[in-house]
Coordinates of C-alpha atoms in Angstrom, one line a residue:
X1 CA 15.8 -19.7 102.6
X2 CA 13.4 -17.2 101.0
X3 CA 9.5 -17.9 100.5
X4 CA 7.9 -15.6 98.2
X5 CA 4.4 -14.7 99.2
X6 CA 1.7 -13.5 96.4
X7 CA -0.5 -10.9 96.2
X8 CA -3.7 -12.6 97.8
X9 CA -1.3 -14.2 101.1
X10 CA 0.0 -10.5 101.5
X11 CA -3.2 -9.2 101.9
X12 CA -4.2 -12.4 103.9
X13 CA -1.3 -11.0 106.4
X14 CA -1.5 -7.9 106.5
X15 CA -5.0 -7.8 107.5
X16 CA -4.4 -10.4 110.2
X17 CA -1.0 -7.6 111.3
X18 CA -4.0 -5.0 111.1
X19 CA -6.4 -7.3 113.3
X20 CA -3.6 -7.8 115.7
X21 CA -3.1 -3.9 115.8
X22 CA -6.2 -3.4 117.2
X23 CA -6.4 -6.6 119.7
X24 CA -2.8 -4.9 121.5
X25 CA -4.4 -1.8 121.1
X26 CA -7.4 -2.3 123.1
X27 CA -5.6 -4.3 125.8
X28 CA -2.5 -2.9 126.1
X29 CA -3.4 1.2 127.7
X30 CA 0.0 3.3 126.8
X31 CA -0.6 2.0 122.9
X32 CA -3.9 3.9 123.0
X33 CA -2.9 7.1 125.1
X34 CA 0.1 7.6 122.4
X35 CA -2.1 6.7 119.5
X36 CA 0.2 4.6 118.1
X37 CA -1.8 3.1 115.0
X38 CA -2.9 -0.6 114.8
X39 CA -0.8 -1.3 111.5
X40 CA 2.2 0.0 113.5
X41 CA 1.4 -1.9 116.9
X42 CA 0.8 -5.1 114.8
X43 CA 3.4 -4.7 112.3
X44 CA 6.1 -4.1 114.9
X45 CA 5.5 -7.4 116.5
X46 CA 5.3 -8.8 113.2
X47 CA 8.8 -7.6 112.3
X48 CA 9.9 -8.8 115.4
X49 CA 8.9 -12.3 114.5
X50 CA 10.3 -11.8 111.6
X51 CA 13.7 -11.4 112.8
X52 CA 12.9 -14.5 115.0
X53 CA 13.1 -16.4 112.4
X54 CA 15.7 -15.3 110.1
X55 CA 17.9 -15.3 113.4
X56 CA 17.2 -19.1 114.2
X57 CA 15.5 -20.6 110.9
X58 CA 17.2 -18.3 108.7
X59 CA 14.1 -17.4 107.0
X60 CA 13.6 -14.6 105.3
X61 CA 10.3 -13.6 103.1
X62 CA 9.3 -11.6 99.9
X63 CA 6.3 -10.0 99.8
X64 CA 4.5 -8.8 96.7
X65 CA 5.0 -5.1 96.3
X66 CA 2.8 -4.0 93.7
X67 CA -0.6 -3.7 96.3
X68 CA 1.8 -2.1 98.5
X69 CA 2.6 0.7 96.4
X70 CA -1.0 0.9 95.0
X71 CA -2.1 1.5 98.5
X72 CA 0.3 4.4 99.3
X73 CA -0.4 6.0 96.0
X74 CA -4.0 5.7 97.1
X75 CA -3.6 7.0 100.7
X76 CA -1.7 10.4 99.2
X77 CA -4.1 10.5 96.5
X78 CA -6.8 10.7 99.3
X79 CA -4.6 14.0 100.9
X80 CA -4.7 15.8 98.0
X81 CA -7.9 15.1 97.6
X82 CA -8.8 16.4 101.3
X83 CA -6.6 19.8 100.3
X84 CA -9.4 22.5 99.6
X85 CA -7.6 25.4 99.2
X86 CA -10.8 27.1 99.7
X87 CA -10.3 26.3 103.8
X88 CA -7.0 28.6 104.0
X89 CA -9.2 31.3 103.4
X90 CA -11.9 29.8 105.7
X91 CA -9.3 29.7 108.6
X92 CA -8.2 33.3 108.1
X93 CA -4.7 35.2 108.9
X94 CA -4.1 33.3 111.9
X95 CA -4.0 29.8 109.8
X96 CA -1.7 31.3 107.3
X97 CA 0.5 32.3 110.0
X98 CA 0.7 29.2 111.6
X99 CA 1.4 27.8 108.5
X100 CA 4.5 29.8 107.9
X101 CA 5.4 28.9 111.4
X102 CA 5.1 25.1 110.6
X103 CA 6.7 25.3 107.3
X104 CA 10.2 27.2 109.3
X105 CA 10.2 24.5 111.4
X106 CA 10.6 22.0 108.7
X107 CA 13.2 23.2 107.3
X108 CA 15.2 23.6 110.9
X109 CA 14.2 20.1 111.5
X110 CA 15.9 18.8 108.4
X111 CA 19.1 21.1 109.1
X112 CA 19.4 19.9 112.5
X113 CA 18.6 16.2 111.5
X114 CA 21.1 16.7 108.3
X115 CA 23.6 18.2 110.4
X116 CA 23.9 16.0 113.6
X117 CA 23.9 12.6 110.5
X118 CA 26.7 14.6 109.4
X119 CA 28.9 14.8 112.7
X120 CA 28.0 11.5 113.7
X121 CA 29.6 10.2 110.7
X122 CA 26.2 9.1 109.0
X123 CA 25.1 9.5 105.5
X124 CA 23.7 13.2 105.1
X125 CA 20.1 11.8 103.4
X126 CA 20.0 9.6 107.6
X127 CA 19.4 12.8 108.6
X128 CA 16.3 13.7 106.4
X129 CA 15.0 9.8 107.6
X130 CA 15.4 11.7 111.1
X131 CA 14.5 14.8 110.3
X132 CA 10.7 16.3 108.7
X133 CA 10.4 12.6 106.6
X134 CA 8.8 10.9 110.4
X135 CA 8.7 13.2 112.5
X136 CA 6.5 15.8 110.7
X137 CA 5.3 13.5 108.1
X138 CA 5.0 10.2 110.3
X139 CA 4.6 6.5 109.4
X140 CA 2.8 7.3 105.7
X141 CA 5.6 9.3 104.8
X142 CA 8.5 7.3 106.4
X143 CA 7.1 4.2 104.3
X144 CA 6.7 6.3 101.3
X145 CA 10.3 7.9 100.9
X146 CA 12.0 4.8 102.3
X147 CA 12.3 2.7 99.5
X148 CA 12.8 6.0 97.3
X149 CA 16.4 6.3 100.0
X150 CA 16.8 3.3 99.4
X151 CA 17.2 2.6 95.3
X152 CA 17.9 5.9 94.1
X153 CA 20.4 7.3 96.7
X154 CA 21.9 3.5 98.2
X155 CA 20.4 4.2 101.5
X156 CA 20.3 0.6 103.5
X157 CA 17.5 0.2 105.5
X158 CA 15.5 3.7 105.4
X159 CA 12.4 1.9 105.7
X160 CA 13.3 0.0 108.7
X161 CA 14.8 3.2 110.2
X162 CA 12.0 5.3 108.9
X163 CA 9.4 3.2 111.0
X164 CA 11.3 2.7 114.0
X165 CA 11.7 6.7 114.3
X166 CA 7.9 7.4 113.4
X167 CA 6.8 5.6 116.2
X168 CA 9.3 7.7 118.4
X169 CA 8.3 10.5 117.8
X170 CA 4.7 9.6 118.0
X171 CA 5.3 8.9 121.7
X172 CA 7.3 11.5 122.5
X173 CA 5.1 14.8 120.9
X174 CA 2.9 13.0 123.3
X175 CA 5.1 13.4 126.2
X176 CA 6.2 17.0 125.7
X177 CA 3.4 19.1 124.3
X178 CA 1.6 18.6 128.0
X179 CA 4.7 20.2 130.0
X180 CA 5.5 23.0 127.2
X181 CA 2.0 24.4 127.1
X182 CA 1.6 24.5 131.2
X183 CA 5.2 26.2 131.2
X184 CA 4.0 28.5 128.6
X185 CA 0.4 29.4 130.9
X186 CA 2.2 29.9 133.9
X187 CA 4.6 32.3 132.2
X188 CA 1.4 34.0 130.5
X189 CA -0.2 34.1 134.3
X190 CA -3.1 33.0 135.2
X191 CA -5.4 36.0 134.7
X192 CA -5.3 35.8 131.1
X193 CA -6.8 32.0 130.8
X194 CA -10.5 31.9 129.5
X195 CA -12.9 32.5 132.2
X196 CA -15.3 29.3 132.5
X197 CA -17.8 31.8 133.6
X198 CA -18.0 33.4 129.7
X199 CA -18.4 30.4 128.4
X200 CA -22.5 29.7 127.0
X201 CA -24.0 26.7 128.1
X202 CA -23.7 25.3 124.1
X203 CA -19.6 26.0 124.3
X204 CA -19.4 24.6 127.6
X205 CA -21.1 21.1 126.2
X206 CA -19.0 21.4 123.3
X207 CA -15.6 22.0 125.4
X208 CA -16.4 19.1 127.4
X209 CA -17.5 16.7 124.4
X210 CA -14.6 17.7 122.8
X211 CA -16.6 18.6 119.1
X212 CA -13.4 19.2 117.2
X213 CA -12.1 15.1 117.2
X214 CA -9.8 13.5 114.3
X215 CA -9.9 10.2 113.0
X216 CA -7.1 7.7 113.9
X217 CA -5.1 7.4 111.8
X218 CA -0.8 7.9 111.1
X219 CA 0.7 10.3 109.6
X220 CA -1.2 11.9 107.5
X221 CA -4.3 11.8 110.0
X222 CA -6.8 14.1 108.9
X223 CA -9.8 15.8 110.8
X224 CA -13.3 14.9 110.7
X225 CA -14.9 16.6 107.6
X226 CA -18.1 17.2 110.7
X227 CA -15.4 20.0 111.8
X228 CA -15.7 21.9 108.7
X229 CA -19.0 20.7 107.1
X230 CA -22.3 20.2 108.6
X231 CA -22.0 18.4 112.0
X232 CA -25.5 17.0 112.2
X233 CA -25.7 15.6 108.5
X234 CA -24.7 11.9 108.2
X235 CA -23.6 11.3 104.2
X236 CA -24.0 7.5 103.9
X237 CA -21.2 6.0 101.6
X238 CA -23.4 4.6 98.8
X239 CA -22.4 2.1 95.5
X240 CA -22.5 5.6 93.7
X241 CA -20.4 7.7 96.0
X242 CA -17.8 4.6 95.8
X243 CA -17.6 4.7 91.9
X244 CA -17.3 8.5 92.0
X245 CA -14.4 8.5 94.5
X246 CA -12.4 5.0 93.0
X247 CA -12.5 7.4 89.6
X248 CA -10.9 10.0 91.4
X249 CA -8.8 7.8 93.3
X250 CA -7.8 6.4 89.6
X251 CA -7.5 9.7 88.0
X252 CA -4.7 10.9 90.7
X253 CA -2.6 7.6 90.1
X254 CA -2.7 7.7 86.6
X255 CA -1.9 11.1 86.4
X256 CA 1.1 10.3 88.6
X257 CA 2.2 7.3 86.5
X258 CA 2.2 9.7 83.4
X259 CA 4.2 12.1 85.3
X260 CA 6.7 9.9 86.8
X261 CA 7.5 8.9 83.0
X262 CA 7.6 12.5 81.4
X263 CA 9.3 13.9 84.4
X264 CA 12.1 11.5 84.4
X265 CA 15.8 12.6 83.9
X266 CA 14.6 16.6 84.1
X267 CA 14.3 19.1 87.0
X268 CA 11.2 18.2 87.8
X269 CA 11.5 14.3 88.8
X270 CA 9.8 13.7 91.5
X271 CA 9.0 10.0 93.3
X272 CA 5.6 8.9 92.1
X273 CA 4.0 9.4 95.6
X274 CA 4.1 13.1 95.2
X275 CA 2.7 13.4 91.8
X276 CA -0.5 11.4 93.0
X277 CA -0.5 13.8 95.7
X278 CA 0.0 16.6 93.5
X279 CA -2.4 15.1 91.2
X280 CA -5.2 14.9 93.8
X281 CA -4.9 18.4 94.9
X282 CA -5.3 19.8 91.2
X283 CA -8.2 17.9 90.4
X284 CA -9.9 18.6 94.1
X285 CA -9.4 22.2 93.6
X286 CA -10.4 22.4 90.0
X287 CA -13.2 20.6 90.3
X288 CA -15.0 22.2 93.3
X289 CA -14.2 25.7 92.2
X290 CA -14.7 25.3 88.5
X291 CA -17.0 23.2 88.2
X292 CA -19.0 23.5 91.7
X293 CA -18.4 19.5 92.1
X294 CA -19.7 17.8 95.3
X295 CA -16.3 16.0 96.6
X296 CA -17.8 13.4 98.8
X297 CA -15.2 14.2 101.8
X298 CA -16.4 11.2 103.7
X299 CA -15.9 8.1 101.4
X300 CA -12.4 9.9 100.5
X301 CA -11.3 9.8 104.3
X302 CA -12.7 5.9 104.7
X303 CA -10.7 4.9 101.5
X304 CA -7.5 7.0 102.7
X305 CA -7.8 5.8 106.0
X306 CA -7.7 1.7 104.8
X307 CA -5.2 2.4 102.0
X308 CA -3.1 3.8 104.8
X309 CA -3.3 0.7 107.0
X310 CA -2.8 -1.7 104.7
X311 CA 0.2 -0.2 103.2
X312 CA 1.8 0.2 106.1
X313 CA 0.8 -3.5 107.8
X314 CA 2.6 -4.3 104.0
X315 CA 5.6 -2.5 104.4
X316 CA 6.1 -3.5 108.3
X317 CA 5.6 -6.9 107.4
X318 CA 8.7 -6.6 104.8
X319 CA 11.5 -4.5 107.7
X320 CA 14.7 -5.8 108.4
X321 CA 15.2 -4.9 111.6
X322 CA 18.5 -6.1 111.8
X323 CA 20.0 -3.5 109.2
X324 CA 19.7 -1.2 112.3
X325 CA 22.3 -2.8 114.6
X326 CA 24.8 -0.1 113.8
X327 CA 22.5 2.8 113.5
X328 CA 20.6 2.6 117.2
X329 CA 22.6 4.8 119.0
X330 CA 23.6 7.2 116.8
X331 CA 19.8 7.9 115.5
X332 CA 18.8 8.1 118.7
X333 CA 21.1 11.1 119.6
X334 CA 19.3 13.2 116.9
X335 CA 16.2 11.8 118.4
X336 CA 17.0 13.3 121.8
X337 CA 18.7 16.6 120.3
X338 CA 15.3 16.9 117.8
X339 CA 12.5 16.7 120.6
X340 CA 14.7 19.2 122.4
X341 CA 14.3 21.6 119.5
X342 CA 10.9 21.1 119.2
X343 CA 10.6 22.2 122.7
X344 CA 12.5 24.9 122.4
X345 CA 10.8 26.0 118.8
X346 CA 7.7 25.7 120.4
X347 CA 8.4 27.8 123.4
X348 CA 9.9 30.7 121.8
X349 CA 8.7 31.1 118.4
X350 CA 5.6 29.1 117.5
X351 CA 3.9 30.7 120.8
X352 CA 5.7 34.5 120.3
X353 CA 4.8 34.6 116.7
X354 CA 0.6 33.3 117.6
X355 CA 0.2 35.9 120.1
X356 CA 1.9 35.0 123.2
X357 CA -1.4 34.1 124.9
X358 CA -3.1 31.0 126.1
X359 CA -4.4 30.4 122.6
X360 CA -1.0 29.9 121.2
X361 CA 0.0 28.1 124.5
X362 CA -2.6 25.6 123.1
X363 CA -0.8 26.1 119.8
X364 CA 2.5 25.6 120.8
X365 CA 1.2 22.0 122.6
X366 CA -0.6 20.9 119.3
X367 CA 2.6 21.6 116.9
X368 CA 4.5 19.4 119.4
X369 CA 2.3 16.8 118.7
X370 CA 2.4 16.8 115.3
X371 CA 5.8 17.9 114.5
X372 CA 7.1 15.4 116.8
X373 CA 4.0 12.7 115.9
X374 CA 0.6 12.9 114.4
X375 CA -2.5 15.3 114.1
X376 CA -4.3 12.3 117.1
X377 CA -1.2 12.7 118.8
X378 CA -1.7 17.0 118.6
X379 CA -5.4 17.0 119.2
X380 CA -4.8 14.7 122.8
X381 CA -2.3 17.1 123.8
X382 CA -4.4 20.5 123.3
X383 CA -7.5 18.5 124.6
X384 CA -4.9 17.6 128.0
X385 CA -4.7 21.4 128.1
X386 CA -8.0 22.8 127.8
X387 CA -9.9 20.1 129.4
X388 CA -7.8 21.5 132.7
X389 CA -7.4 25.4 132.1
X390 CA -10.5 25.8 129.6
X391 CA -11.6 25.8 126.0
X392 CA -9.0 27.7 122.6
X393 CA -11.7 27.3 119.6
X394 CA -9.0 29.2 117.9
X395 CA -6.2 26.8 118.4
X396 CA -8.4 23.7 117.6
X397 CA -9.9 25.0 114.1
X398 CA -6.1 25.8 113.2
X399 CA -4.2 22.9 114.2
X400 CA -6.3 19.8 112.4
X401 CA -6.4 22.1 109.1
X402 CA -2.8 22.9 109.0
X403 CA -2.0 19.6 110.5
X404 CA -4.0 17.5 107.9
X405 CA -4.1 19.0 105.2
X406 CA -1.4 21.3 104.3
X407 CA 1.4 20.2 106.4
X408 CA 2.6 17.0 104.0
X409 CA 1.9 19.8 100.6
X410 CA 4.9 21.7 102.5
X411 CA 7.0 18.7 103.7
X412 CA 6.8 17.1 100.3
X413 CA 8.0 20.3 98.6
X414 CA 10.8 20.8 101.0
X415 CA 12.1 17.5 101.1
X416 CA 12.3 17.8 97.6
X417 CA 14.2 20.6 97.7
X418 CA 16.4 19.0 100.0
X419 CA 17.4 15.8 98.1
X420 CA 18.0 17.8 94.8
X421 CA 21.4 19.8 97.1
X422 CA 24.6 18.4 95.7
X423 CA 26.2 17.7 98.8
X424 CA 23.5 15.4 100.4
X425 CA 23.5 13.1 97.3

């Protein structure tokens, strides 16, 4: 038996899912230290209840889809609107680099992920669900290309699958980044760590304090705009900043429904998600350096950040985890074989390319976390590392800039690139 559920009892649910979230998150420690996200912590007990049900009641439920996808729209409308091109400059060679570094190992882990579906005897397109889809992009972009897998290229479950694999690799660029950056120190020696001694009185407090913090969120996490604006101005979120930011919020999704439609059946199709994130970079750049406009960072962040959550308490509320009977232990193979690559990427070209010293140690330990997880889950483990061996101001400007907001501008255009070759359709 199927009950249909409307918009306003989806909503109703998924807020209690999110409400959930944060009660397991509080209570339960290795939720928080992993910075696994309350929509994911509620929703996967959700799901599981779900399953309860269908196995012994042989319920099943259909939730309405349209806020859903009005939510994810909105949450990559709000990174394109966070993707100030003017800040690549702002961060210098080193950020560019790093960038190029990031953008390698996307592509490796979709070759690897493609490759290992491929020997298993999965679909090829499994292996982009295991590949830079969650692990580089994370739970935002998992949800997003899932049901694009799953209508246009027959892909059973991808959602599900997409989840379930986000939140793996959320905990383990947790585990590893710790262990890869103090096997890269010791190699570097000891001498050439930062001297607590050189450090001011001011850099000391601000090591300590840890001044360069993210908000919580998935994937798609983005820093603090205190990091890059002014650190002692509060900007209130005002009736006026809210109009502003819902009309840019409404100019990215309509600009991606009108793109969606011309685009169809040419070259340039792309799923909707991507033109609203497309559509929000254009009209942030073009409007800050044309016309000088004030983007109101903060109330973009706050609207990105609850779009986010209650897409994906939405979308977690709607898995069928039993599509993944047959796919556990193949899936987690590539798992294993992909944090191993991380690792090794990590060790030997992320930290050769940045320098080989105890900055890109701290490097190395943030693209863990956030090739493997989240930009939280990248900041925890370079904040593990310097709180014990001292402060990398270089590594913690790069890492939340490149991690939130350019990394999912180069995932999305790869994994484009990658669903268009002939022999993975």
């Amino acid at each position: 038996m199927e009950i249909a559920l409307n918009g306003y009892y989806t909503m109703i649910l998924a807020t209690l899912v999110l409400l959930l979230g944060r009660f397991l998150i509080v209570k339960i420690r290795f939720l928080s230290d992993f910075n696994i996200p309350e929509p994911v912590a509620g929703g996967l007990v959700a799901g599981l209840l779900v399953v309860v049900l269908n196995a012994f009641f042989g319920l099943t439920f259909k939730f309405e889809t349209q806020l859903q996808t009005a939510f994810m729209l909105m949450f990559f409308s709000s990174i394109g609107l966070s993707a100030d091109f003017s800040r690549l400059k702002a961060g210098g060679k080193p950020l560019a680099i790093f960038l190029m570094v990031v953008a390698a190992f996307i592509l490796l882990q979709n070759v690897v992920g493609v490759g290992m579906a491929s020997v298993l005897g999965l679909e090829p397109l499994i292996g982009l669900v295991t590949g830079s889809i969650t692990l580089t992009g994370g739970h935002g972009t998992a949800g997003a290309w899932g049901p694009v897998l799953e209508s246009r290229y027959g892909i059973t479950g991808a959602t599900t699958l997409g989840i379930a694999t986000a939140t793996f690799g959320l905990v383990a660029g947790g585990l590893i980044g710790g262990p890869v950056a103090r096997y890269l120190i010791k190699k570097i020696g000891h001498q050439k760590l930062p001297k607590p001694e050189n450090q001011t009185e001011v850099e000391a407090v601000a090591a300590s304090q840890s001044l360069y913090s993210t908000r919580h969120t998935e994937e798609g996490d983005q820093p603090d705009e205190a990091m890059f604006d002014k650190p002692d101005e509060i900007r209130l979120i005002t009736a006026s900043s809210t109009i502003e930011t819902l009309a840019l919020f409404a100019g990215c999704m309509a600009f991606a429904g009108v793109m969606t439609t011309v685009a169809k059946g040419t070259a340039f199709e792309l799923p909707t998600f991507v033109w609203a994130l497309a559509g929000g970079v254009i009209i942030r750049n073009v409007l800050t350096n044309f016309f000088k406009f004030d983007m109101f960072d903060r109330a973009i962040d706050v609207f990105g950040n609850a779009s986010l959550s209650l897409f994906l308490a939405m979308a977690l509320l709607s898995l069928r985890l039993w599509e993944l009977t047959d796919l556990a232990l193949p899936v987690m193979v590539i798992l294993v074989v992909q944090t191993l690559v991380m690792m090794l990427y990590a060790s030997f070209v992320t930290f050769r390319v940045m320098g080989s010293d105890y900055d890109a140690a701290v490097l190395a330990a943030g693209h863990c976390g956030f090739g493997m997880g989240a930009t939280p889950t990248a900041i925890a483990n370079m904040q593990a590392i310097t709180d014990r061996y001292g402060v990398s101001y270089k590594a913690f400007l790069i890492v939340p800039m490149v991690g939130a907001f350019f990394v999912d501008l180069v995932n999305a255009a790869i994994l484009q690139v990658f669903t268009q070759l002939p022999f993975l359709r």
